[in-house]
Coordinates of C-alpha atoms and ligand atoms in Angstrom, one line a residue:
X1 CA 29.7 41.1 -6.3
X2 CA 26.8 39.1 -7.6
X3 CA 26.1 39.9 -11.5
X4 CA 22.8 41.9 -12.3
X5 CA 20.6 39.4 -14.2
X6 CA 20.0 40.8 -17.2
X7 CA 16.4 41.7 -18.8
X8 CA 15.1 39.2 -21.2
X9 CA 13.0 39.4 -23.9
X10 CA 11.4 35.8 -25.1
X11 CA 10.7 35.9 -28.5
X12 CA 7.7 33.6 -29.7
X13 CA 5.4 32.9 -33.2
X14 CA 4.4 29.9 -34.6
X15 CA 5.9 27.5 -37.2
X16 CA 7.5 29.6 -39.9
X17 CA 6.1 33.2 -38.5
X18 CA 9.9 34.5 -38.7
X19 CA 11.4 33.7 -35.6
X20 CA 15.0 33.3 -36.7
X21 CA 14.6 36.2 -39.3
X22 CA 13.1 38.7 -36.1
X23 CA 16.5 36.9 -33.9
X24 CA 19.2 37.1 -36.9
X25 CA 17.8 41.3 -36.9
X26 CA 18.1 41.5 -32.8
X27 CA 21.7 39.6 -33.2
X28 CA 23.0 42.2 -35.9
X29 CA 22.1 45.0 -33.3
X30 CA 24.4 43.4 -30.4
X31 CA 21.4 41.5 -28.8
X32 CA 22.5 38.5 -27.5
X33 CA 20.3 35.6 -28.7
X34 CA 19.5 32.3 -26.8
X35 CA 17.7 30.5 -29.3
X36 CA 15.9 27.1 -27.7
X37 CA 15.6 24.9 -31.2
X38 CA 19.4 25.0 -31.4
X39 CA 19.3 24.0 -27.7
X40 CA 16.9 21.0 -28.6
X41 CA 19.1 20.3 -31.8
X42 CA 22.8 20.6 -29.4
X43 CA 20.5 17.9 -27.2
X44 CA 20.1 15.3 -29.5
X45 CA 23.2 15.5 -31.3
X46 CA 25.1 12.1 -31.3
X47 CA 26.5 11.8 -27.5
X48 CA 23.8 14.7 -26.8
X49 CA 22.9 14.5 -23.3
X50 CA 19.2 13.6 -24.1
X51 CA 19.9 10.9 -26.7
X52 CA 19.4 8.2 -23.7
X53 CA 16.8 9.3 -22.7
X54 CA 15.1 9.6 -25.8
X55 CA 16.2 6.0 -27.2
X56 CA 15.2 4.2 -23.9
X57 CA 11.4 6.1 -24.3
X58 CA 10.9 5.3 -28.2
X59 CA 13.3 2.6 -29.1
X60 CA 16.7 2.4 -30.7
X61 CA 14.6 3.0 -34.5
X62 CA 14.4 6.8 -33.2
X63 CA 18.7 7.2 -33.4
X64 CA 20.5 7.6 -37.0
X65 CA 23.5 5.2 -37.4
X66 CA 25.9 8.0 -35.9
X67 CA 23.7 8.1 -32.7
X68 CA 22.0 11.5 -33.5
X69 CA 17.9 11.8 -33.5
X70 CA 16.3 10.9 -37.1
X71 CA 14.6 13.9 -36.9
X72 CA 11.9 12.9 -39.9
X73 CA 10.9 10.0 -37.7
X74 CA 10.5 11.8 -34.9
X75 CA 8.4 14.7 -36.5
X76 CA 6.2 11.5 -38.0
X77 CA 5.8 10.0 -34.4
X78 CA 5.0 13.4 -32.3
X79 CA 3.0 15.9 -34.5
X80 CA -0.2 13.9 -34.6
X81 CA -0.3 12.5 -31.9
X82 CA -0.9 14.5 -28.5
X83 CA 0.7 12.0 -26.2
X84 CA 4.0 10.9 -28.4
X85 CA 4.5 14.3 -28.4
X86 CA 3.8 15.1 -24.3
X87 CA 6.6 12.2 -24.0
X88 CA 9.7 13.8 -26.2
X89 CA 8.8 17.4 -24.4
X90 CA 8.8 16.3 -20.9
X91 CA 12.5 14.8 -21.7
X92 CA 13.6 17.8 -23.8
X93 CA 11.8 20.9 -22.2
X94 CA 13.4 20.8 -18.6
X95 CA 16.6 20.5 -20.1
X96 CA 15.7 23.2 -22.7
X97 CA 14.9 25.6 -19.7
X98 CA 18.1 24.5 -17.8
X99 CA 20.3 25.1 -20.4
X100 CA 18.4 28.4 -21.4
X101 CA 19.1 29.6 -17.9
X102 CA 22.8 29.4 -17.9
X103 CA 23.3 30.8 -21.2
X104 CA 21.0 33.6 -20.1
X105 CA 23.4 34.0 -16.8
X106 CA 26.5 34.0 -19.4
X107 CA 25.5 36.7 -21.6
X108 CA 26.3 40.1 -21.6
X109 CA 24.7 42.9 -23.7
X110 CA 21.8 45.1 -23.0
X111 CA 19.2 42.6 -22.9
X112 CA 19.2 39.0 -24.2
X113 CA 16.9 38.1 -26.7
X114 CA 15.4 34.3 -25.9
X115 CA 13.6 32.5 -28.4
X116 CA 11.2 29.9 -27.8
X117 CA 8.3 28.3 -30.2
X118 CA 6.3 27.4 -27.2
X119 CA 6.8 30.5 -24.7
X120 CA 2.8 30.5 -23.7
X121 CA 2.3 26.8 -24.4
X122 CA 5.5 25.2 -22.1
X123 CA 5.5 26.5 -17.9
X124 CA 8.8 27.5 -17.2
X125 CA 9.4 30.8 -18.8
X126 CA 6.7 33.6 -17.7
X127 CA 9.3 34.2 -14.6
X128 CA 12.7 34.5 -17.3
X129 CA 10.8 36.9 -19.3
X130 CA 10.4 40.9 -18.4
X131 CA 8.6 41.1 -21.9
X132 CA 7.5 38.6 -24.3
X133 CA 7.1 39.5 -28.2
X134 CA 5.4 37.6 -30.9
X135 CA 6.1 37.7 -34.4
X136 CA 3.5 37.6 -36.5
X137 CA 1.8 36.6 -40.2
X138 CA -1.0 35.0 -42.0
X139 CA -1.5 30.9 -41.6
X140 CA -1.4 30.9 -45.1
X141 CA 1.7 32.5 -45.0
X142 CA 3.5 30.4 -42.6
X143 CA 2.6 27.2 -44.4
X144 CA 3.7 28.6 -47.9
X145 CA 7.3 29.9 -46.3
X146 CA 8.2 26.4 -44.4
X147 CA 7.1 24.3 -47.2
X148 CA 8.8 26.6 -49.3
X149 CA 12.1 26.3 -47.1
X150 CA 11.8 22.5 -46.4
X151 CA 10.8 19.5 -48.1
X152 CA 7.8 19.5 -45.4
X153 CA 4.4 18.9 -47.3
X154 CA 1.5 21.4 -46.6
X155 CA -0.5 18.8 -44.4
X156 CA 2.8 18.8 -42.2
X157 CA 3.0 22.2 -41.2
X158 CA -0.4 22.3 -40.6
X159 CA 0.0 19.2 -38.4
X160 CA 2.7 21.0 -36.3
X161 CA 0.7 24.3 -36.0
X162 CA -2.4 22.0 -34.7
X163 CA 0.0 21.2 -31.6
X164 CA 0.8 25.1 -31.5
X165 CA -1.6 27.9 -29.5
X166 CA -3.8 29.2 -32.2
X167 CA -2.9 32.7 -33.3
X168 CA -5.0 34.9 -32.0
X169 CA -4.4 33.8 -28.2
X170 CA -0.8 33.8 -28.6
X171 CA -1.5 37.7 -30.4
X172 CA -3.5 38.1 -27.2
X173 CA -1.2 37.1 -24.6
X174 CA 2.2 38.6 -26.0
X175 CA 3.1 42.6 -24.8
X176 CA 4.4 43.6 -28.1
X177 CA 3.7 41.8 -31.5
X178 CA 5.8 42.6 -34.8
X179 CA 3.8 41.6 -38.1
X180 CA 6.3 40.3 -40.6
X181 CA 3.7 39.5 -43.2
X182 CA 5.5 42.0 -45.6
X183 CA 9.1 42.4 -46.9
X184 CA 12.6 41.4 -45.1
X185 CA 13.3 45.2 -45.7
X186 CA 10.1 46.5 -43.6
X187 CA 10.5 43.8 -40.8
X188 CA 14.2 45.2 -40.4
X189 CA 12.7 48.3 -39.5
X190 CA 10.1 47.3 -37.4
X191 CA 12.8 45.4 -35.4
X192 CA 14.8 48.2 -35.1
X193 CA 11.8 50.2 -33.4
X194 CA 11.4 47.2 -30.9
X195 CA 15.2 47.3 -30.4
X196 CA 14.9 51.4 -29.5
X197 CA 11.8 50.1 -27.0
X198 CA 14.0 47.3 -25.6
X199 CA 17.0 49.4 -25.0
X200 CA 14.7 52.1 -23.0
X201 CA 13.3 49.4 -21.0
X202 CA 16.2 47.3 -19.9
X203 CA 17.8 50.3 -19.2
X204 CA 15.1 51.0 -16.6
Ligands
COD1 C1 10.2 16.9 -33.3 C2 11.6 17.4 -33.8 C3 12.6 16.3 -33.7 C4 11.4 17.7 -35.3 O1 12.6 18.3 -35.8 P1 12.6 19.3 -37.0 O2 14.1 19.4 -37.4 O3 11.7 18.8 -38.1 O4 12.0 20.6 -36.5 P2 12.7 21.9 -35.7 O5 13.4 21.3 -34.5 O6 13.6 22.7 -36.6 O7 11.4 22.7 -35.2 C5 10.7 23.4 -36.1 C6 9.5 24.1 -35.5 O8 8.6 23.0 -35.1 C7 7.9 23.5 -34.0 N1 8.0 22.6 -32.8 C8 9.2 21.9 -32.4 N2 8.9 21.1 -31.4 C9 7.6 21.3 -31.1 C10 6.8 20.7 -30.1 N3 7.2 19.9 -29.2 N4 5.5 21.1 -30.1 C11 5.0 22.0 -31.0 N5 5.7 22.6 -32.0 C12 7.0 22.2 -32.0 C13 8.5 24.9 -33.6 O9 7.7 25.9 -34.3 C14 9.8 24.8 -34.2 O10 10.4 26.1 -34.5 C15 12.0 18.6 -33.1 O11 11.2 19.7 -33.4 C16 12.1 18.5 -31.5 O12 13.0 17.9 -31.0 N6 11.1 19.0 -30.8 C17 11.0 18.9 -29.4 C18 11.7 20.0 -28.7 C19 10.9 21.3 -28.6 O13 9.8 21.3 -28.0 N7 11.4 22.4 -29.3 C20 10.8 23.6 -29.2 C21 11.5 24.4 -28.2 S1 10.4 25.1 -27.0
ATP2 N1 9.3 38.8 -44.5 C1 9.7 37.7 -45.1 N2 9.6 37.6 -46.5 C2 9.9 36.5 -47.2 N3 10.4 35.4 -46.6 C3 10.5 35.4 -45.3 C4 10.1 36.5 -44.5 N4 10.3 36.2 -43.2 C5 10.8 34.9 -43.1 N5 10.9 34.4 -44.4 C6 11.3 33.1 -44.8 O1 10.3 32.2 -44.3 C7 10.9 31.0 -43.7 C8 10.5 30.9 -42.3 O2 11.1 32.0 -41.5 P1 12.0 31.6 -40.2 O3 12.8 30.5 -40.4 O4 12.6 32.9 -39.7 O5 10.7 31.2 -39.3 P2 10.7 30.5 -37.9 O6 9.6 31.0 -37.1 O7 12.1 30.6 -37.2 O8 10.5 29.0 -38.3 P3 10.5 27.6 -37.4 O9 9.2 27.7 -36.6 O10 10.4 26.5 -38.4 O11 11.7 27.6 -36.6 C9 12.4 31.1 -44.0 O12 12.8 30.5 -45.1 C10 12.6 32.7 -44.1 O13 13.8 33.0 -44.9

């Protein structure tokens, strides 16, 4: 007997919105998560099957001495400029999808929560997705929690959202939207509402 695929829900928000917070709240429900930055990260890992790729496009400068991606370079190369950044995507996203699709097929739990930055931006998704969701707050916001997490300078972050859908079409084009522009305590709870949703629907 062939296995039923299972209803996914692709979680999306720009730079800093609250992406892993929304998928660490689905994950302590039971919702299996397939997360798509861990995916790029397991990718360029030393050995990482699109390290090859990746040095043979933009020279061996763009490889650490283990043989993993310098990550700061790379960020300096792409964000900025369109076509850098059109180059590392078409050699990470179609192994992104690939690899999102089998660990999709693998899961098992009620639905499977996928996350991906670029849901509306990259093809290759809309047909994965019964639902999409975006998580939502303030560009003010988003820049004051990434630089407030990483040693990334204002002018960075908004560098990367630049290369991002602006807000309101990605607010537009989701079905459901959860604003975490308030407390960890209140986005717990609107989660839990989107969980109760999620549950109904996948069991449709
Ligand atoms: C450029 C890289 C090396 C920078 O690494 P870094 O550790 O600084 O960032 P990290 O991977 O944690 O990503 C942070 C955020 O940047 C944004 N972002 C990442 N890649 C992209 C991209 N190609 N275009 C627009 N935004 C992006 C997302 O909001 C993501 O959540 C890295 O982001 C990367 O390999 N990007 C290409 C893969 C990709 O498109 N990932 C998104 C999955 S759809
Ligand atoms: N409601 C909140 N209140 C306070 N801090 C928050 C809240 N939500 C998220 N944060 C913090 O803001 C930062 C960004 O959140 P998170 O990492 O979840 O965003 P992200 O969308 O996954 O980011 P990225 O696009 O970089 O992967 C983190 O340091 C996180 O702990």
């Amino acid at each position: 007997m062939t296995k039923k695929a299972p209803f996914v829900v692709g979680l999306t928000g720009g730079i800093g919105s609250g992406k892993s917070a929304v998928a660490d709240l689905f994950a302590s429900h039971g919702v299996p998560v397939v997360d798509t930055d861990q995916i790029a990260r397991d990718l360029t890992v030393a050995g990482g099957a699109a390290m090859a790729d990746i040095v043979a496009a933009f020279g061996p400068q763009f490889a650490l001495a283990d043989g993993s991606l310098d990550r700061a370079a790379m960020r300096a190369r792409v964000f900025g400029d369109e076509a850098e950044r059109q180059r590392l995507n078409a050699i990470l996203h179609p192994r992104i999808n690939a690899e999102s699709r089998r660990q999709i097929a693998a899961s098992c739990g009620p639905y499977v929560l996928l996350v991906v930055p670029l849901l509306f931006e990259t093809g290759g998704y809309a047909d994965l997705c019964q639902r999409t969701l975006a998580v939502d707050c303030p560009e003010w916001m988003q820049v004051a929690r990434v630089t407030a997490r990483s040693g990334l300078a204002a002018d960075q972050v908004r560098a990367i959202m630049t290369a991002q859908m602006p807000r309101d079409a990605r607010l537009a084009q989701a079905d459901d939207i959860v604003d975490n522009s308030g407390s960890l305590s209140s986005l717990a709870l609107a989660v839990a509402e989107k969980h109760h949703d999620y549950l109904t629907l996948a069991a449709a």
